[in-house]
Amino acid sequence: MTGKKCLVWYWLLHKRLLKKACFLLILGAIPIIVLLWARLGTQEQGIIRVAAAPETIWEEASLSAVDRLKGGSLMEVRMCRTAEEAETLVAAGEAETAWIFQPELAERLARAGRGESVTLVRVLLQEENIFGSAVREKLYGALFGEISYSMFETFVREDLGDAATSGETLRSIYDAYDYPQGLVRFVFLDSESDPLENASLLLSPLRGILSLLLLLAGMAAALYAKQDEKQQVFAMLPPKKRVLPLFGTVWSAVSVTAVVLLAALLLSGVGTRPGREALMLLLLALCVTGFCCLLATLLPGERALGAALPLVLVAAAAFCPVFVNVRSFPWLSGLLPPYYYLYGLGNLSFAVGASIYAAATLSTVYFLYPRLRCR
């Protein structure tokens, strides 16, 4: 088949897909999701809503700890006047957790700095999850700052015998050596860029969700190809060439979806590295094409493929790093195309695995399809 004929086939298959409402909905959903998610990432709100309150009244030490907790995209802190108000917010579902600061917190911090076991904060939970554990780490960090100051003050007062220096002066000296940035630097494995600089954690699952939409587009196109197979639309072709309409149908859907996805990422400002984004999306499109064509080859009919569609999407969401990294079943993750794309954005060595995956699935389909579907 000449290049001109390939382009004609691609255009005809693509034109037919554009008449399908399902495919148009997927294409329209991509820019809407990207723009809304990008706007969400610029707003000052967090994944976890925290209700902070005093057990009795707000004190300087507890207010200082809360000030250390504010900022960032992981959590949103809501100040409450009483512990009962914070408990009510958690019970009503308006906050995921409540932090109740104990009275005489400064004295308790000083005792903790001397090694005594004391309760500093009472934590109320709706349920235990990974984000709740993450925000508690921030709480520990904020309290450690106060504990370290109490240790510093104890050392100055007792060990050095300096009782004349005021508390404000000691606090200013202590804060002068506080380095909020620069102690830890995050970089990609194969780049010196800072992926986490000014990044919102709310944007972290965006590419995973978009990769699932690309997989959905490929599966939907494979269903259309199975309908063509049932109706013998391409029965006039020789058996060895009947696999080409399957390739063309799936690739026409996946490729245009990938182009829309790339454009949405770049135009919204979410995609910061155009070259890497384009390369990994191209490899993802090839992997999705091979994966969907392989399923269409192995499964007997469109009902079986339709039944597999939600299972594939759920498996991809669960075992690929869409929201969290699940490492219990690495062999299952490696069978799903989004796995290579999502890891390849930070580690280019996964591009090699994606290339092998695409070549293996496409060649397997080319070998099996005439033998299984053209008998």
XYZ file of C-alpha atoms in Angstrom:
375
model
C 0.000 0.000 0.000
C 1.447 3.337 -1.072
C 1.781 6.344 1.193
C -1.018 8.156 -0.627
C -3.409 5.248 -0.136
C -2.476 5.078 3.554
C -3.351 8.738 3.979
C -6.667 8.236 2.174
C -7.520 5.260 4.405
C -6.500 7.226 7.495
C -8.668 10.170 6.499
C -11.699 7.990 5.713
C -11.433 6.082 8.994
C -10.867 9.302 10.895
C -13.829 10.986 9.187
C -16.060 8.080 10.145
C -14.982 8.301 13.799
C -15.827 11.995 13.914
C -19.454 11.044 13.302
C -19.507 8.997 16.519
C -20.893 10.878 19.531
C -18.791 8.879 21.996
C -15.548 9.839 20.277
C -16.530 13.501 20.077
C -17.348 13.514 23.797
C -13.882 12.163 24.598
C -12.194 14.798 22.432
C -14.291 17.568 23.979
C -13.676 16.362 27.510
C -9.880 16.604 27.250
C -9.451 20.409 26.991
C -12.238 20.983 29.516
C -10.594 18.688 32.064
C -7.146 20.210 31.507
C -8.343 23.814 31.776
C -10.482 23.200 34.848
C -7.750 21.217 36.556
C -5.121 23.830 35.703
C -7.339 26.559 37.162
C -7.943 24.423 40.234
C -4.183 24.097 40.714
C -3.762 27.900 40.850
C -6.325 28.378 43.592
C -5.363 28.417 47.241
C -7.081 25.260 48.317
C -5.789 21.890 49.316
C -6.597 18.249 48.935
C -7.234 17.802 52.654
C -9.353 20.238 54.700
C -8.038 20.622 58.252
C -9.989 22.253 61.083
C -7.572 23.723 63.631
C -8.827 24.689 67.063
C -7.594 25.167 70.652
C -8.733 22.930 73.474
C -9.447 26.086 75.483
C -8.155 29.338 73.907
C -5.662 30.210 71.185
C -2.136 30.816 72.475
C 0.961 32.258 70.828
C 2.604 28.839 70.533
C -0.410 27.194 68.901
C -0.933 30.125 66.516
C 2.750 29.970 65.548
C 2.431 26.248 64.785
C -0.649 26.862 62.593
C 1.168 29.629 60.692
C 3.884 27.114 59.809
C 1.233 24.790 58.406
C -0.387 27.286 56.056
C 0.575 27.451 52.396
C 1.063 24.765 49.788
C -1.460 22.701 47.887
C -1.674 19.649 50.136
C -4.059 21.003 52.738
C -6.371 23.881 53.555
C -6.399 24.970 57.186
C -9.595 26.416 58.635
C -9.284 28.228 61.943
C -11.960 27.465 64.549
C -12.641 29.174 67.856
C -13.499 26.053 69.846
C -12.787 22.338 69.742
C -16.536 21.676 69.463
C -16.686 23.732 66.252
C -13.835 21.710 64.738
C -15.472 18.431 65.749
C -18.729 19.577 64.152
C -16.941 20.327 60.853
C -15.452 16.824 60.788
C -18.772 15.196 61.646
C -20.539 17.184 58.879
C -17.926 16.244 56.283
C -16.725 19.844 55.857
C -13.260 18.856 57.078
C -11.392 15.563 56.804
C -9.516 15.966 60.075
C -9.405 18.258 63.119
C -6.322 19.236 65.084
C -7.076 20.299 68.655
C -4.094 22.074 70.235
C -3.713 21.394 73.935
C -3.651 24.213 76.536
C -0.349 25.650 77.812
C 1.263 24.453 74.594
C 4.466 26.435 75.116
C 5.090 24.694 78.436
C 4.236 21.325 76.904
C 6.679 22.001 74.055
C 9.394 22.854 76.564
C 8.744 19.610 78.417
C 8.843 17.711 75.128
C 12.170 19.401 74.365
C 13.488 18.005 77.659
C 12.473 14.512 76.589
C 9.217 14.191 78.531
C 6.222 12.387 77.014
C 3.380 14.886 76.634
C 0.326 15.320 74.390
C 0.575 18.360 72.133
C -2.324 17.910 69.705
C -5.480 15.801 69.718
C -6.265 14.617 66.168
C -9.779 13.665 65.021
C -10.218 11.666 61.810
C -13.035 10.779 59.443
C -11.029 7.888 58.016
C -7.410 6.905 57.565
C -5.919 7.455 54.110
C -2.632 8.342 52.442
C -3.386 12.074 52.308
C -4.262 12.157 55.998
C -0.915 10.563 56.801
C 0.844 13.123 54.595
C -0.692 16.146 56.332
C 0.158 14.680 59.720
C 3.784 14.670 58.624
C 3.444 18.418 58.093
C 1.981 18.730 61.581
C 4.937 16.852 63.023
C 7.267 19.187 61.132
C 5.533 22.288 62.463
C 5.624 20.986 66.037
C 9.261 19.960 65.697
C 10.111 23.557 64.824
C 8.559 24.681 68.093
C 10.182 21.868 70.055
C 13.584 22.694 68.590
C 13.110 26.331 69.626
C 12.286 25.279 73.180
C 15.459 23.147 73.181
C 17.416 26.151 71.877
C 15.958 28.417 74.566
C 16.630 25.855 77.313
C 20.230 25.551 76.162
C 20.717 29.335 76.233
C 19.001 29.842 79.599
C 20.291 26.835 81.515
C 23.489 25.629 79.868
C 24.870 29.044 78.901
C 23.316 30.816 81.884
C 21.972 33.684 79.786
C 18.855 34.914 81.545
C 19.097 38.515 80.415
C 18.331 38.104 76.700
C 14.646 38.657 76.009
C 12.431 36.022 74.452
C 11.855 38.178 71.369
C 15.599 38.450 70.771
C 16.059 34.687 71.133
C 13.197 34.065 68.698
C 14.699 36.477 66.149
C 18.104 34.757 66.451
C 16.459 31.348 66.056
C 14.365 32.418 63.042
C 17.436 33.935 61.376
C 18.766 30.402 60.871
C 15.512 29.021 59.459
C 16.044 27.901 55.849
C 12.614 27.230 54.300
C 14.092 26.520 50.870
C 17.256 25.087 49.455
C 17.915 22.321 51.988
C 16.349 19.700 49.736
C 16.253 19.835 45.943
C 14.008 17.600 43.818
C 15.058 16.712 40.277
C 14.115 14.157 37.646
C 16.456 11.197 37.248
C 17.618 12.314 33.801
C 17.300 16.089 34.149
C 18.466 18.959 36.320
C 15.076 20.661 36.193
C 13.009 21.083 39.345
C 9.701 19.238 38.757
C 8.171 20.273 42.067
C 8.987 23.963 41.963
C 5.756 25.968 42.290
C 3.808 22.832 41.388
C 0.406 22.047 42.833
C -0.267 18.571 44.148
C -3.782 18.932 42.752
C -2.246 18.660 39.263
C -0.420 15.400 40.006
C -3.168 12.969 38.829
C -4.046 15.018 35.717
C -1.818 13.167 33.242
C -2.941 9.833 34.656
C -6.583 10.728 34.059
C -5.791 11.927 30.529
C -3.955 8.693 29.764
C -7.094 6.813 30.814
C -9.117 8.935 28.359
C -6.668 8.029 25.610
C -7.050 4.363 26.530
C -10.834 4.796 26.480
C -10.649 6.275 22.978
C -8.611 3.296 21.793
C -11.000 0.791 23.348
C -14.007 2.575 21.812
C -12.345 2.501 18.388
C -11.592 -1.214 18.824
C -15.316 -1.759 19.487
C -16.149 -0.025 16.206
C -13.616 -2.276 14.475
C -15.277 -5.344 15.998
C -18.603 -4.140 14.599
C -16.993 -3.879 11.160
C -15.634 -7.382 11.591
C -19.088 -8.731 12.487
C -20.689 -6.990 9.519
C -17.833 -8.107 7.234
C -17.276 -4.558 6.006
C -13.753 -5.393 4.847
C -14.383 -8.981 3.752
C -13.175 -8.143 0.247
C -9.609 -7.765 1.528
C -7.253 -10.761 1.578
C -7.104 -12.419 5.040
C -3.567 -11.171 5.712
C -4.624 -7.568 5.054
C -7.822 -7.529 7.118
C -5.799 -6.553 10.146
C -5.009 -3.197 8.517
C -8.511 -1.724 9.030
C -8.236 -2.693 12.703
C -4.886 -0.925 12.995
C -6.201 2.066 11.062
C -9.417 2.445 13.066
C -7.707 2.310 16.435
C -4.726 4.430 15.385
C -6.921 7.125 13.819
C -8.797 7.509 17.116
C -5.750 7.318 19.361
C -3.544 9.627 17.300
C -6.023 12.505 17.068
C -6.827 12.126 20.778
C -3.118 12.306 21.583
C -2.754 15.480 19.492
C -5.678 17.120 21.296
C -4.239 16.000 24.624
C -0.789 17.433 23.850
C -2.244 20.726 22.649
C -4.392 21.048 25.766
C -1.423 20.389 28.074
C 0.854 22.877 26.327
C -1.688 25.655 25.818
C -2.861 25.461 29.440
C 0.698 25.726 30.750
C 0.551 22.346 32.480
C 2.988 20.755 30.015
C 6.368 22.338 30.745
C 8.597 20.161 28.530
C 7.126 19.960 25.008
C 9.718 17.528 23.654
C 9.299 15.001 26.446
C 5.523 15.389 26.417
C 5.332 14.797 22.648
C 7.665 11.788 22.720
C 5.892 10.027 25.569
C 2.449 10.738 24.098
C 3.553 9.279 20.761
C 4.793 6.142 22.515
C 1.615 6.002 24.609
C -0.487 6.218 21.433
C 1.468 3.333 19.887
C 1.198 1.267 23.072
C -2.549 1.917 23.360
C -3.012 0.990 19.696
C -1.156 -2.285 20.164
C -2.956 -3.062 23.421
C -6.454 -2.380 22.076
C -5.812 -4.247 18.824
C -4.510 -7.217 20.801
C -7.654 -7.299 22.931
C -9.802 -7.041 19.786
C -7.865 -9.972 18.333
C -8.022 -12.239 21.366
C -11.621 -11.568 22.451
C -14.271 -13.252 20.282
C -16.852 -10.478 19.857
C -17.821 -6.910 20.617
C -19.764 -7.927 23.741
C -16.672 -9.504 25.253
C -14.603 -6.439 24.363
C -17.280 -4.125 25.781
C -17.319 -6.126 29.020
C -13.525 -5.868 29.226
C -13.515 -2.073 28.758
C -14.471 -1.039 32.327
C -12.223 -3.732 33.783
C -9.252 -2.420 31.807
C -9.901 1.173 32.868
C -10.282 0.221 36.533
C -7.107 -1.890 36.394
C -5.187 0.969 34.758
C -6.415 3.436 37.401
C -5.526 1.036 40.212
C -2.198 -0.436 39.091
C -0.685 2.478 37.140
C 0.601 5.560 39.012
C -2.499 7.644 38.292
C -3.113 8.602 41.935
C -0.596 6.499 43.884
C 2.191 4.088 43.012
C 1.066 0.493 43.548
C 4.014 -1.891 43.460
C 2.353 -5.099 44.597
C 1.723 -6.395 41.055
C 4.504 -5.023 38.805
C 3.818 -7.640 36.126
C 0.200 -6.440 35.854
C 1.233 -2.787 35.738
C 3.648 -3.580 32.920
C 0.788 -4.929 30.786
C -1.036 -1.582 30.831
C 0.053 1.260 28.474
C -0.335 4.206 30.936
C 2.364 2.644 33.124
C 5.137 3.490 30.652
C 3.807 6.958 29.886
C 3.423 8.093 33.491
C 6.834 6.819 34.572
C 8.486 7.926 31.327
C 7.660 11.579 32.000
C 10.186 11.534 34.823
C 12.530 8.789 33.628
C 13.265 8.564 29.919
C 14.493 4.974 30.220
C 10.826 3.921 30.292
C 10.609 5.130 26.678
C 12.663 2.069 25.734
C 10.198 -0.190 27.523
C 7.296 1.567 25.802
C 8.942 1.043 22.398
C 9.430 -2.658 23.074
C 5.864 -2.958 24.373
C 4.416 -1.284 21.266
C 6.532 -3.360 18.885
C 5.644 -6.606 20.684
C 1.889 -6.010 20.790
C 1.593 -4.727 17.210
C 3.657 -7.603 15.769
C 1.638 -10.129 17.814
C -1.601 -8.707 16.427
C -0.230 -8.815 12.869
C 0.657 -12.487 13.355
C -2.468 -13.650 15.234
C -5.289 -11.705 13.609
C -5.376 -13.589 10.256
C -5.279 -16.888 12.135
C -7.928 -16.115 14.765
C -10.323 -13.665 13.112
C -10.175 -14.580 9.394
C -11.063 -18.252 9.510
